[in-house]
Short mmCIF file of C-alpha atoms in Angstrom, two decimals:
data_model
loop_
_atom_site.label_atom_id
_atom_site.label_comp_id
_atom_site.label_asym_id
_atom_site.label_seq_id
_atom_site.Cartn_x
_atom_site.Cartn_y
_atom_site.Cartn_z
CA UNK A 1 0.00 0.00 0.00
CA UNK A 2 1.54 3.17 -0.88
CA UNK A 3 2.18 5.66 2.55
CA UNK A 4 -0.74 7.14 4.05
CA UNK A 5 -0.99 10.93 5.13
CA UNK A 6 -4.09 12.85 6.96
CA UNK A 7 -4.65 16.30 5.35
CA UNK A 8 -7.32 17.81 8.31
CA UNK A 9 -9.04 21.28 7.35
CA UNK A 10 -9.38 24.22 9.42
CA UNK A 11 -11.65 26.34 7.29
CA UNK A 12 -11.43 30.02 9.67
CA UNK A 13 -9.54 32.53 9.17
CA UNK A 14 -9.49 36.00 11.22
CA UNK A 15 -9.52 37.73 7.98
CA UNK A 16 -9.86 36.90 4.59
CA UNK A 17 -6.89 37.59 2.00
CA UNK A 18 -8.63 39.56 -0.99
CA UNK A 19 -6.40 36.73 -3.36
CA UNK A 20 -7.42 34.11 -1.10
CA UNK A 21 -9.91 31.31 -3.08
CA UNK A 22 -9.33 28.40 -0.35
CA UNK A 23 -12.21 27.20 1.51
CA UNK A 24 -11.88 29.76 4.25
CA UNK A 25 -15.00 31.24 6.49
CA UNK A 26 -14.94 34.10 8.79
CA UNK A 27 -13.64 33.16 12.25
CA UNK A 28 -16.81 35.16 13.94
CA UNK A 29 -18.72 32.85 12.04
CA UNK A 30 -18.34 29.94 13.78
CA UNK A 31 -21.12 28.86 16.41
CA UNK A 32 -20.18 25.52 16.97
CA UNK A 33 -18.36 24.11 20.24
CA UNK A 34 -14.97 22.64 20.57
CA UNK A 35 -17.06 19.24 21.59
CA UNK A 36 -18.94 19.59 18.18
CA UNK A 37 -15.72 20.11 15.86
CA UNK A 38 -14.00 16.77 17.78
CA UNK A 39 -17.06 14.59 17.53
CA UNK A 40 -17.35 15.30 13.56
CA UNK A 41 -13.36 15.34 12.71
CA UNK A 42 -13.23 11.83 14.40
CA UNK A 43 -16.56 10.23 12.57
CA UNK A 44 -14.72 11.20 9.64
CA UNK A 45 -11.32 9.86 11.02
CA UNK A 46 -13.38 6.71 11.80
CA UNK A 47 -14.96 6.66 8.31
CA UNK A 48 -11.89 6.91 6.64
CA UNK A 49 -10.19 3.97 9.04
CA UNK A 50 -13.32 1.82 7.67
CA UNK A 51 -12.28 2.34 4.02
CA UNK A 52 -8.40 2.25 4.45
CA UNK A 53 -7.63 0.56 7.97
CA UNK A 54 -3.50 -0.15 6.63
CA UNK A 55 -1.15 2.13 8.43
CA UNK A 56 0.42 3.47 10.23
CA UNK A 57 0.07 7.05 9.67
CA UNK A 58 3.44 8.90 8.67
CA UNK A 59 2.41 12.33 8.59
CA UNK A 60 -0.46 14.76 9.30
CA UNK A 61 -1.03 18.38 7.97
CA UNK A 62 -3.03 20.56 9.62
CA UNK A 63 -4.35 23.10 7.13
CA UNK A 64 -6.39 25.70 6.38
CA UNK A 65 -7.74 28.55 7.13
CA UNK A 66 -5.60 29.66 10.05
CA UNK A 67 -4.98 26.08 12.14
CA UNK A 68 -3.38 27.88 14.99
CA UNK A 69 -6.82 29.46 15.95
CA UNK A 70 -7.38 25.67 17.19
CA UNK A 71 -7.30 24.76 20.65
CA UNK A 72 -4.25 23.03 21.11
CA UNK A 73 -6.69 20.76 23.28
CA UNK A 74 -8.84 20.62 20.68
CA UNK A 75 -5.63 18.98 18.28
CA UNK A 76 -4.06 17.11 20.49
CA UNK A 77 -7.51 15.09 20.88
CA UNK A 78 -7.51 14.37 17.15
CA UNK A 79 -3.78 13.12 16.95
CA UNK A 80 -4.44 10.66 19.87
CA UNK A 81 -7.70 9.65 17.71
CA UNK A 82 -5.22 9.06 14.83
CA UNK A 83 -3.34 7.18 16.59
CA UNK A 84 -6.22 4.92 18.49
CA UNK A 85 -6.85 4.20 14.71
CA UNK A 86 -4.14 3.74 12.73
CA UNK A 87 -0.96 4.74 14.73
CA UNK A 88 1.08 6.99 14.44
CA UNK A 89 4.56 6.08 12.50
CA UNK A 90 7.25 6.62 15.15
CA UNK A 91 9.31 9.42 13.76
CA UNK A 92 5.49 11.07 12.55
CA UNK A 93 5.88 14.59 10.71
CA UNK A 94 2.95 16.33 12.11
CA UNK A 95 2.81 19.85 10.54
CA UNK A 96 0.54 22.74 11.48
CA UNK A 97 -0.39 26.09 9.52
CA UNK A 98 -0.21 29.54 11.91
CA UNK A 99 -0.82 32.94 10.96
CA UNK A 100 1.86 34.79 13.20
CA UNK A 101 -0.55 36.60 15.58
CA UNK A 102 -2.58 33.55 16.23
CA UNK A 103 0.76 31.74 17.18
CA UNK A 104 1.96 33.49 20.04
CA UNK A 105 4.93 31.67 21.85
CA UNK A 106 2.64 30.10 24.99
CA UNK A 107 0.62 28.50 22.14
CA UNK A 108 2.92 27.47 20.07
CA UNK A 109 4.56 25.93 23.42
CA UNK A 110 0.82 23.90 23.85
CA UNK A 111 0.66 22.83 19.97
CA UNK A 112 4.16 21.51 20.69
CA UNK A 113 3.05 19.63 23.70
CA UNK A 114 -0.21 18.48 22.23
CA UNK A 115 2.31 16.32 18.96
CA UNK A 116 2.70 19.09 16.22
CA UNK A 117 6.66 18.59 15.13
CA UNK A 118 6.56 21.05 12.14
CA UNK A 119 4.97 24.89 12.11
CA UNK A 120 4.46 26.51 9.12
CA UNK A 121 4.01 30.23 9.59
CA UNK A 122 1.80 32.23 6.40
CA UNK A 123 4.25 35.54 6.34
CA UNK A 124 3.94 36.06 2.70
CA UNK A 125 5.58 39.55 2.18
CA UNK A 126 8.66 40.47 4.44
CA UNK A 127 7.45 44.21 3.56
CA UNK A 128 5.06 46.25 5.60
CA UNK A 129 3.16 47.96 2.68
CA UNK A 130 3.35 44.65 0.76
CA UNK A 131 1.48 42.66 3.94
CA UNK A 132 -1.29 45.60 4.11
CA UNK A 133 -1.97 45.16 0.23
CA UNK A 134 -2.35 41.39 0.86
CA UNK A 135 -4.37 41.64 3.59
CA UNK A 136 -2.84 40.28 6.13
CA UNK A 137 -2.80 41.27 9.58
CA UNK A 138 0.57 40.94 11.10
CA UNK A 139 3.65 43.01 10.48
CA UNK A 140 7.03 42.41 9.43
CA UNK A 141 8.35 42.49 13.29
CA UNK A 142 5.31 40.41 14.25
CA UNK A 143 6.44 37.70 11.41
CA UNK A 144 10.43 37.64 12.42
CA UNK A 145 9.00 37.06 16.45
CA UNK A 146 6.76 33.91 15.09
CA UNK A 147 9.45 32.83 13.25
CA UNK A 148 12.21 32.88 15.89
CA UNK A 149 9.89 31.26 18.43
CA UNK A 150 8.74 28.64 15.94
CA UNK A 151 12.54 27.72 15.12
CA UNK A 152 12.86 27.67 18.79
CA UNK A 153 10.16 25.57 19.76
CA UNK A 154 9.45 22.97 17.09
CA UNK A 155 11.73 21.04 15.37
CA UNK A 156 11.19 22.07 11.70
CA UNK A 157 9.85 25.32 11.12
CA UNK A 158 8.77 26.49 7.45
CA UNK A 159 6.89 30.30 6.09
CA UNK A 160 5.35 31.01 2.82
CA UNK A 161 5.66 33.93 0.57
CA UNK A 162 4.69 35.29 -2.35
CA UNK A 163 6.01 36.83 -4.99
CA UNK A 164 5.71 37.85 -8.67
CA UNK A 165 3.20 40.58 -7.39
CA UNK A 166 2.36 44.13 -9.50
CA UNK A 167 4.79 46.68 -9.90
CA UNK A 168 7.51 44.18 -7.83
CA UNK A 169 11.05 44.72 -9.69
CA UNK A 170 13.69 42.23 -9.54
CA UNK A 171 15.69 44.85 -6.77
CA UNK A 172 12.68 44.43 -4.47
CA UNK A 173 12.60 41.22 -4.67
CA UNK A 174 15.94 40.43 -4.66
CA UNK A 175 15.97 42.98 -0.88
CA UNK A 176 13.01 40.93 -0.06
CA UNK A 177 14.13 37.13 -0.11
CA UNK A 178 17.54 38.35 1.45
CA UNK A 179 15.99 39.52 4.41
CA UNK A 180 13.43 36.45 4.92
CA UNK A 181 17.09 33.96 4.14
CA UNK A 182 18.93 36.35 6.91
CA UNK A 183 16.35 34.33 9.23
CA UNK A 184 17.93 30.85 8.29
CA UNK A 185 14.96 29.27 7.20
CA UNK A 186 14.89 25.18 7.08
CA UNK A 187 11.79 25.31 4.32
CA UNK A 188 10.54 28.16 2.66
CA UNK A 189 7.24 27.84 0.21
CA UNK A 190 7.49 30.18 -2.69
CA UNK A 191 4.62 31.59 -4.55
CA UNK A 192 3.71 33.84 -7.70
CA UNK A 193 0.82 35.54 -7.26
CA UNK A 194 -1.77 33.94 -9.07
CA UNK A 195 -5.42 35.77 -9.55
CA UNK A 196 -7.95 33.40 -8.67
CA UNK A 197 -11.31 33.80 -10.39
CA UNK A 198 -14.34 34.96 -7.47
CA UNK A 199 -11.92 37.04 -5.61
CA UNK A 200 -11.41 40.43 -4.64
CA UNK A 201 -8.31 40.66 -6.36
CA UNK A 202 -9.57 39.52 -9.84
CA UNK A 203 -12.79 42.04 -9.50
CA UNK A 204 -9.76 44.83 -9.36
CA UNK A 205 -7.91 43.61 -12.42
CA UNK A 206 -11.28 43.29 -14.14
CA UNK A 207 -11.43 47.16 -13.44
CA UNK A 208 -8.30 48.09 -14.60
CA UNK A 209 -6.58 48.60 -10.98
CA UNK A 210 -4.55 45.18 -10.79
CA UNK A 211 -1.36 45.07 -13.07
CA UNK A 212 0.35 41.81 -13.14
CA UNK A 213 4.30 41.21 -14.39
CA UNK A 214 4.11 39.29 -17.47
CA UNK A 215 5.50 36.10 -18.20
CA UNK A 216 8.94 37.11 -18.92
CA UNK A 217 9.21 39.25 -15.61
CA UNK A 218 7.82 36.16 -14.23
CA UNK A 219 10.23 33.80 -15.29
CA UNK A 220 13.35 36.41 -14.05
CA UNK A 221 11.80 36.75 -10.68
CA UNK A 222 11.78 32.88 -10.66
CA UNK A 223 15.09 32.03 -11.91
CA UNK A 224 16.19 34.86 -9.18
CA UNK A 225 14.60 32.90 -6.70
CA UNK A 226 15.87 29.46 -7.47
CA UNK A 227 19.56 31.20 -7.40
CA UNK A 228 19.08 32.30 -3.92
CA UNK A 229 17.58 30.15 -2.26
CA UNK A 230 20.24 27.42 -3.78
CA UNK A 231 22.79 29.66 -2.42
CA UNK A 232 21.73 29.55 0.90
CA UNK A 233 21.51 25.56 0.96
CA UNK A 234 17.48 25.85 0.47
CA UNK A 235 17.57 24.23 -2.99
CA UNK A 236 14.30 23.78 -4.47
CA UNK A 237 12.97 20.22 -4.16
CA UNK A 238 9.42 21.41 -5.89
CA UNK A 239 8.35 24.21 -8.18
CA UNK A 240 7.16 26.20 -5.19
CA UNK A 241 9.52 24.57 -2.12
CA UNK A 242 12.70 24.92 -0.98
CA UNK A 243 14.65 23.14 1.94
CA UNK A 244 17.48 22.10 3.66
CA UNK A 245 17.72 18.07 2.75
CA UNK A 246 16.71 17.27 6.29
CA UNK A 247 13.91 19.50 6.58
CA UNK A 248 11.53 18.55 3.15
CA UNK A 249 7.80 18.63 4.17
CA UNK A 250 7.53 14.94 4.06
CA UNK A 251 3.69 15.27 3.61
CA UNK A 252 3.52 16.95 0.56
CA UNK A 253 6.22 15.45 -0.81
CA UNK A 254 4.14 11.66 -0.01
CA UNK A 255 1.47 13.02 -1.88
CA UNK A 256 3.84 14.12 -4.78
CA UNK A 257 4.51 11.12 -4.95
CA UNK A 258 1.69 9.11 -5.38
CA UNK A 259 0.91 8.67 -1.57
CA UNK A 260 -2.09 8.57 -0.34
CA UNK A 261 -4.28 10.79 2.12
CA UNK A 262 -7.17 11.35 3.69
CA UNK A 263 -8.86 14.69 3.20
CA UNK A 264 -10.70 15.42 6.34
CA UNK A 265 -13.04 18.22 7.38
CA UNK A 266 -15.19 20.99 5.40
CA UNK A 267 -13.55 21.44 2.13
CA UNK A 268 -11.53 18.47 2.08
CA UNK A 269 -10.13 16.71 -0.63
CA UNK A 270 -8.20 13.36 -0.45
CA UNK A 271 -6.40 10.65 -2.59
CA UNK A 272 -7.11 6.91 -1.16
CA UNK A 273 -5.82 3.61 -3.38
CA UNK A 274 -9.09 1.24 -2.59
CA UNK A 275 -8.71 -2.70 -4.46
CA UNK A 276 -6.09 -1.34 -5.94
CA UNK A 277 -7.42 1.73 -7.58
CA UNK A 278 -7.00 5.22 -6.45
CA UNK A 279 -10.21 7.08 -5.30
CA UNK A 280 -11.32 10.72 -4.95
CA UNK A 281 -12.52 12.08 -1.88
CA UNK A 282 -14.54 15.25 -1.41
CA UNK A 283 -16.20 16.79 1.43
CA UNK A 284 -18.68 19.20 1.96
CA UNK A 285 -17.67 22.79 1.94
CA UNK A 286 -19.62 24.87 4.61
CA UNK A 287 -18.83 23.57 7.59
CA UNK A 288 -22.47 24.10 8.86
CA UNK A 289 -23.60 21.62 6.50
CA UNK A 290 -20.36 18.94 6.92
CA UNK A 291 -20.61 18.91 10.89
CA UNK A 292 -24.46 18.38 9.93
CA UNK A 293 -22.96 15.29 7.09
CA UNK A 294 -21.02 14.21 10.46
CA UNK A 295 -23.32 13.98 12.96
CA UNK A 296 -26.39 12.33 10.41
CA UNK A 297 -23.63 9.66 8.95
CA UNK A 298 -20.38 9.97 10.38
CA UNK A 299 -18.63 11.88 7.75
CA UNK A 300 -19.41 14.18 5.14
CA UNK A 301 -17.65 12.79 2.19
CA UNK A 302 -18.53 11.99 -1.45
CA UNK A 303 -16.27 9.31 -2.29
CA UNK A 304 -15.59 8.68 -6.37
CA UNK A 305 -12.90 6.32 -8.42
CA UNK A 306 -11.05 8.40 -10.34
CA UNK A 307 -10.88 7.31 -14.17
CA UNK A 308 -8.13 6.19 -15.95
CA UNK A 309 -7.01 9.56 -17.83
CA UNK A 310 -7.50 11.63 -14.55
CA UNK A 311 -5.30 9.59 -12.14
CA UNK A 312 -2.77 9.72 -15.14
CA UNK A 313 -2.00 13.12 -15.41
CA UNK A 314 -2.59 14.07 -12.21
CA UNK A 315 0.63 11.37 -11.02
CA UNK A 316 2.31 13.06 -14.22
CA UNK A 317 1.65 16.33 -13.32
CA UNK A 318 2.28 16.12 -9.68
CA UNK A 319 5.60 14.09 -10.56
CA UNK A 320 6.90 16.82 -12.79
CA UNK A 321 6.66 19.17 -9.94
CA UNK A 322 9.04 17.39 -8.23
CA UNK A 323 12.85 18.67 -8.98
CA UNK A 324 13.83 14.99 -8.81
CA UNK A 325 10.77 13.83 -10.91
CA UNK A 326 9.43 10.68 -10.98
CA UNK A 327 10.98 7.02 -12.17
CA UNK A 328 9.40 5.71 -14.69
CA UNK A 329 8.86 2.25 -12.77
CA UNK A 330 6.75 4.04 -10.26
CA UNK A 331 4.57 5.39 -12.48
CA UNK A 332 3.89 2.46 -14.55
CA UNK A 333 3.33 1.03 -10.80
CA UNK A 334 0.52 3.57 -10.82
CA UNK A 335 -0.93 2.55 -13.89
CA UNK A 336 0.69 5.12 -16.26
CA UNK A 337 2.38 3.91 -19.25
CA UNK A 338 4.01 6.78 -21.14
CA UNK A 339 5.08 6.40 -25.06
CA UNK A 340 9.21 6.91 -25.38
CA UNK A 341 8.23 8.79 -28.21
CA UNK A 342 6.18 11.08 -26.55
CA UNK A 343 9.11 11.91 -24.50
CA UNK A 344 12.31 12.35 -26.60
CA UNK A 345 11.00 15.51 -28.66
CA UNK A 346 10.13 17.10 -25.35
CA UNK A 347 13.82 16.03 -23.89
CA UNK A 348 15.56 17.23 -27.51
CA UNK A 349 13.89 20.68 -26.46
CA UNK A 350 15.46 20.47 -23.75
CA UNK A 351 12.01 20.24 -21.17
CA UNK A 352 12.95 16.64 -20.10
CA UNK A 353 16.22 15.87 -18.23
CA UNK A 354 17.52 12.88 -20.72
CA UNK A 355 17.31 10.03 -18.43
CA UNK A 356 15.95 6.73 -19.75
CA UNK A 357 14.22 5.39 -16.97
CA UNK A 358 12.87 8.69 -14.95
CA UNK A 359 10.57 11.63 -15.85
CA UNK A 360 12.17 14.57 -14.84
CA UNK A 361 11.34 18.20 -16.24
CA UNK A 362 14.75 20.56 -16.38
CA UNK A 363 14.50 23.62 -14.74
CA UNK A 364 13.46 25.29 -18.43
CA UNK A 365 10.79 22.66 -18.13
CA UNK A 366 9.04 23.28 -15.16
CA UNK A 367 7.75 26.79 -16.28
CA UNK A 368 6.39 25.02 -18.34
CA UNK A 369 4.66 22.17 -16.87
CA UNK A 370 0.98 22.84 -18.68
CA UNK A 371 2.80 22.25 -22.18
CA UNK A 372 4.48 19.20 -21.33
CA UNK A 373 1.44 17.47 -19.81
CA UNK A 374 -0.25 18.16 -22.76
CA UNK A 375 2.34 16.58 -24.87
CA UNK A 376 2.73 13.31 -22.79
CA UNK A 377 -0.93 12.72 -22.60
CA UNK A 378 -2.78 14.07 -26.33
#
C-alpha cells in the first residue's frame, strides 16, 4: 500500500486575503463548540479507518484557514484519535499552519506539547506595505518574532511567501528574499501571485486597478529565486519549495509522490488507493452543513474512483513538480504507461532531463509544466 498521510481542514480565518480562493469562512462565524468540531473530525477519522484501515500514519497536515486558531486541546484530541486508529509512525511529521498573531509563543509551546513537530508560519511579504496590500494582519516584526519562536520551539519550522506581485522589480525582490534567508529558514514555500477567479483581487484587475508582471518578468523573478535560495543551501525540491535536505515537508512530498491521504473536514479533498485503484474524496464545503454530514452519517464525504485519464496526469503532473521527478517504474506502478516517443522531442527541447528510466522536467521545463502534460498525454 503506498504511505498514508491525513490532510485535516481548518476552514477560519481572522480575515480573509482579498487573493485568497481556499475554503476559508470568517472566524466570527463559527457557532459551533470545541465538543462539536471533535465529535465530527473523528466520525470522519473513523470513516476513513473503515475504508483504508492499513497504516500506520506517517504524517499529518493541519491546514487551512488559520490552524493555529485551534485549541491546542482541541488537536491534540484528534492526533491521539489518529493514533487509536491507525498509529502513528514513530518518527510522525505532524505539521501545522499559523498565521503569526494567532501563534503566540505560549501556544505554540501547547501545539508543541499536544504532537505538532513542524509549524508553518503564512508571512507572505517580508514588507510592511506589501502585507497591508495582501491583507494580512501581522507586520514584518510580528512575522520575524513567530518565526524565531517557531525555530525555537518545534523542530522544523517552514513560512510562505509570495512573490511575482504588481509593480515588484527584480531589486525588491531580490531585498526581499535576502531579508526572509537572513532568518535561516529550514523550508521556505514560494509563490507567484496567481489571480484566482471569485476574488477580490480579480474584481480589481477586471477594473483596470490590478497590473500583473508578465510572463517574462515572471520567469526572471523565478530564476532569481531558485539562485538564492540554492545559495543559501534551500535548494528547491518542488516548483514552489525549498529546503534544507533534512527539513523537506515529508507530507507533501508523499502526496507528490503518489501517496495517499485522507482529506478530512469541510472542504476536504483526499487521494485513497481502494482494491487497488486510487479514489477521490470530497467533502462538503460549509462547515455548517459537513458537521451536519457528520453527525447524520459519520462523515461528510462523497467518495468517487477516479478514471483512468484523470489519475494519469494528475501522477504526471504532480511528478513533474518534483525537482527529482518521478521514475518511470513508479509510475507504470501507478498505472501510467508513457510512449518513449512522446518523450524524446520534449527532452531534444530540452524540457525533459535525458534520463531513460525517470521523468524529470529541467528547470526550463518546469515553467512550463501545462505544455508538457499536454504533450505526454494528447
Amino acid at each position: 500500500m503506498p504511505p498514508l498521510g491525513i490532510y485535516l481542514h481548518w476552514p477560519f480565518c481572522s480575515a480573509i486575503c482579498p487573493y485568497c480562493d481556499f475554503n476559508v469562512h470568517a472566524a466570527h462565524k463559527n457557532t459551533a463548540t470545541q465538543e462539536d468540531w471533535l465529535a465530527a473530525y473523528c466520525g470522519e477519522l473513523t470513516h476513513a479507518h473503515g475504508l483504508r484501515p492499513h497504516g500506520p500514519v506517517e504524517t499529518v497536515f493541519f491546514g487551512g484557514g488559520t490552524p493555529s486558531l485551534m485549541p491546542a486541546e482541541l488537536v491534540g484530541d484528534i492526533l491521539n484519535h489518529i493514533d487509536a486508529l491507525w498509529g502513528l509512525a514513530a518518527q510522525a511529521e505532524i505539521s501545522l499552519e499559523a498565521n503569526p498573531i494567532s501563534a503566540a509563543a505560549p501556544h505554540m509551546q501547547k501545539l508543541r506539547q499536544a504532537g505538532i513537530t513542524r509549524l508553518s508560519l503564512g508571512v507572505q511579504a517580508f514588507d510592511d506595505a506589501t502585507l497591508r496590500f495582501l491583507g494580512r494582519t501581522h507586520s514584518v516584526a510580528d512575522a520575524r518574532a513567530a518565526f524565531v519562536d517557531a525555530q525555537r520551539i518545534f523542530g522544523s519550522a517552514s513560512f510562505d511567501l509570495i512573490y511575482a506581485r504588481p509593480a515588484q522589480s527584480l531589486a525588491d525582490w531580490q531585498k526581499e528574499l535576502s531579508a526572509a534567508l537572513a532568518l535561516a529558514p529550514q523550508h521556505m514555500s514560494l509563490y507567484q501571485l496567481t489571480i484566482e477567479p471569485d476574488t477580490p483581487f480579480h474584481a480589481r484587475m477586471r477594473q483596470g486597478k490590478l497590473a500583473m508582471p508578465d510572463e517574462e518578468a515572471a520567469a526572471d523573478l523565478y530564476e532569481m529565486t531558485q539562485s538564492l535560495c540554492a545559495a543559501a543551501g534551500l535548494p528547491a525540491y518542488e516548483i514552489s519549495n525549498h529546503a534544507a535536505p533534512a527539513h523537506i515537508c515529508r507530507h507533501n512530498q508523499a502526496i507528490w509522490q503518489g501517496g495517499d491521504y485522507a482529506g478530512i473536514g469541510p472542504g476536504a479533498h483526499g487521494r485513497l488507493t481502494l482494491d487497488g485503484t486510487k479514489h477521490a474524496s470530497l467533502a462538503a464545503r460549509q462547515p455548517r452543513e459537513w458537521l451536519a454530514a457528520c453527525r447524520e452519517k459519520g462523515h461528510g464525504w462523497q467518495l468517487t474512483k477516479l478514471p483512468a485519464i484523470e489519475a494519469a496526469e494528475e501522477a504526471v503532473m504532480l511528478g513533474l513538480r518534483l525537482t527529482e521527478g518521478r521514475a518511470l517504474t513508479d509510475l507504470a506502478a501507478q498505472g501510467v504507461a508513457l510512449d518513449k516517443a512522446r518523450i524524446l522531442p520534449l527532452q531534444e527541447d530540452g524540457l525533459l532531463m535525458a534520463q531513460p528510466d525517470r521523468l524529470q522536467a529541467s528547470e526550463k521545463g518546469r515553467l512550463l509544466l501545462d505544455y508538457i502534460l499536454a504533450r505526454l498525454l494528447a
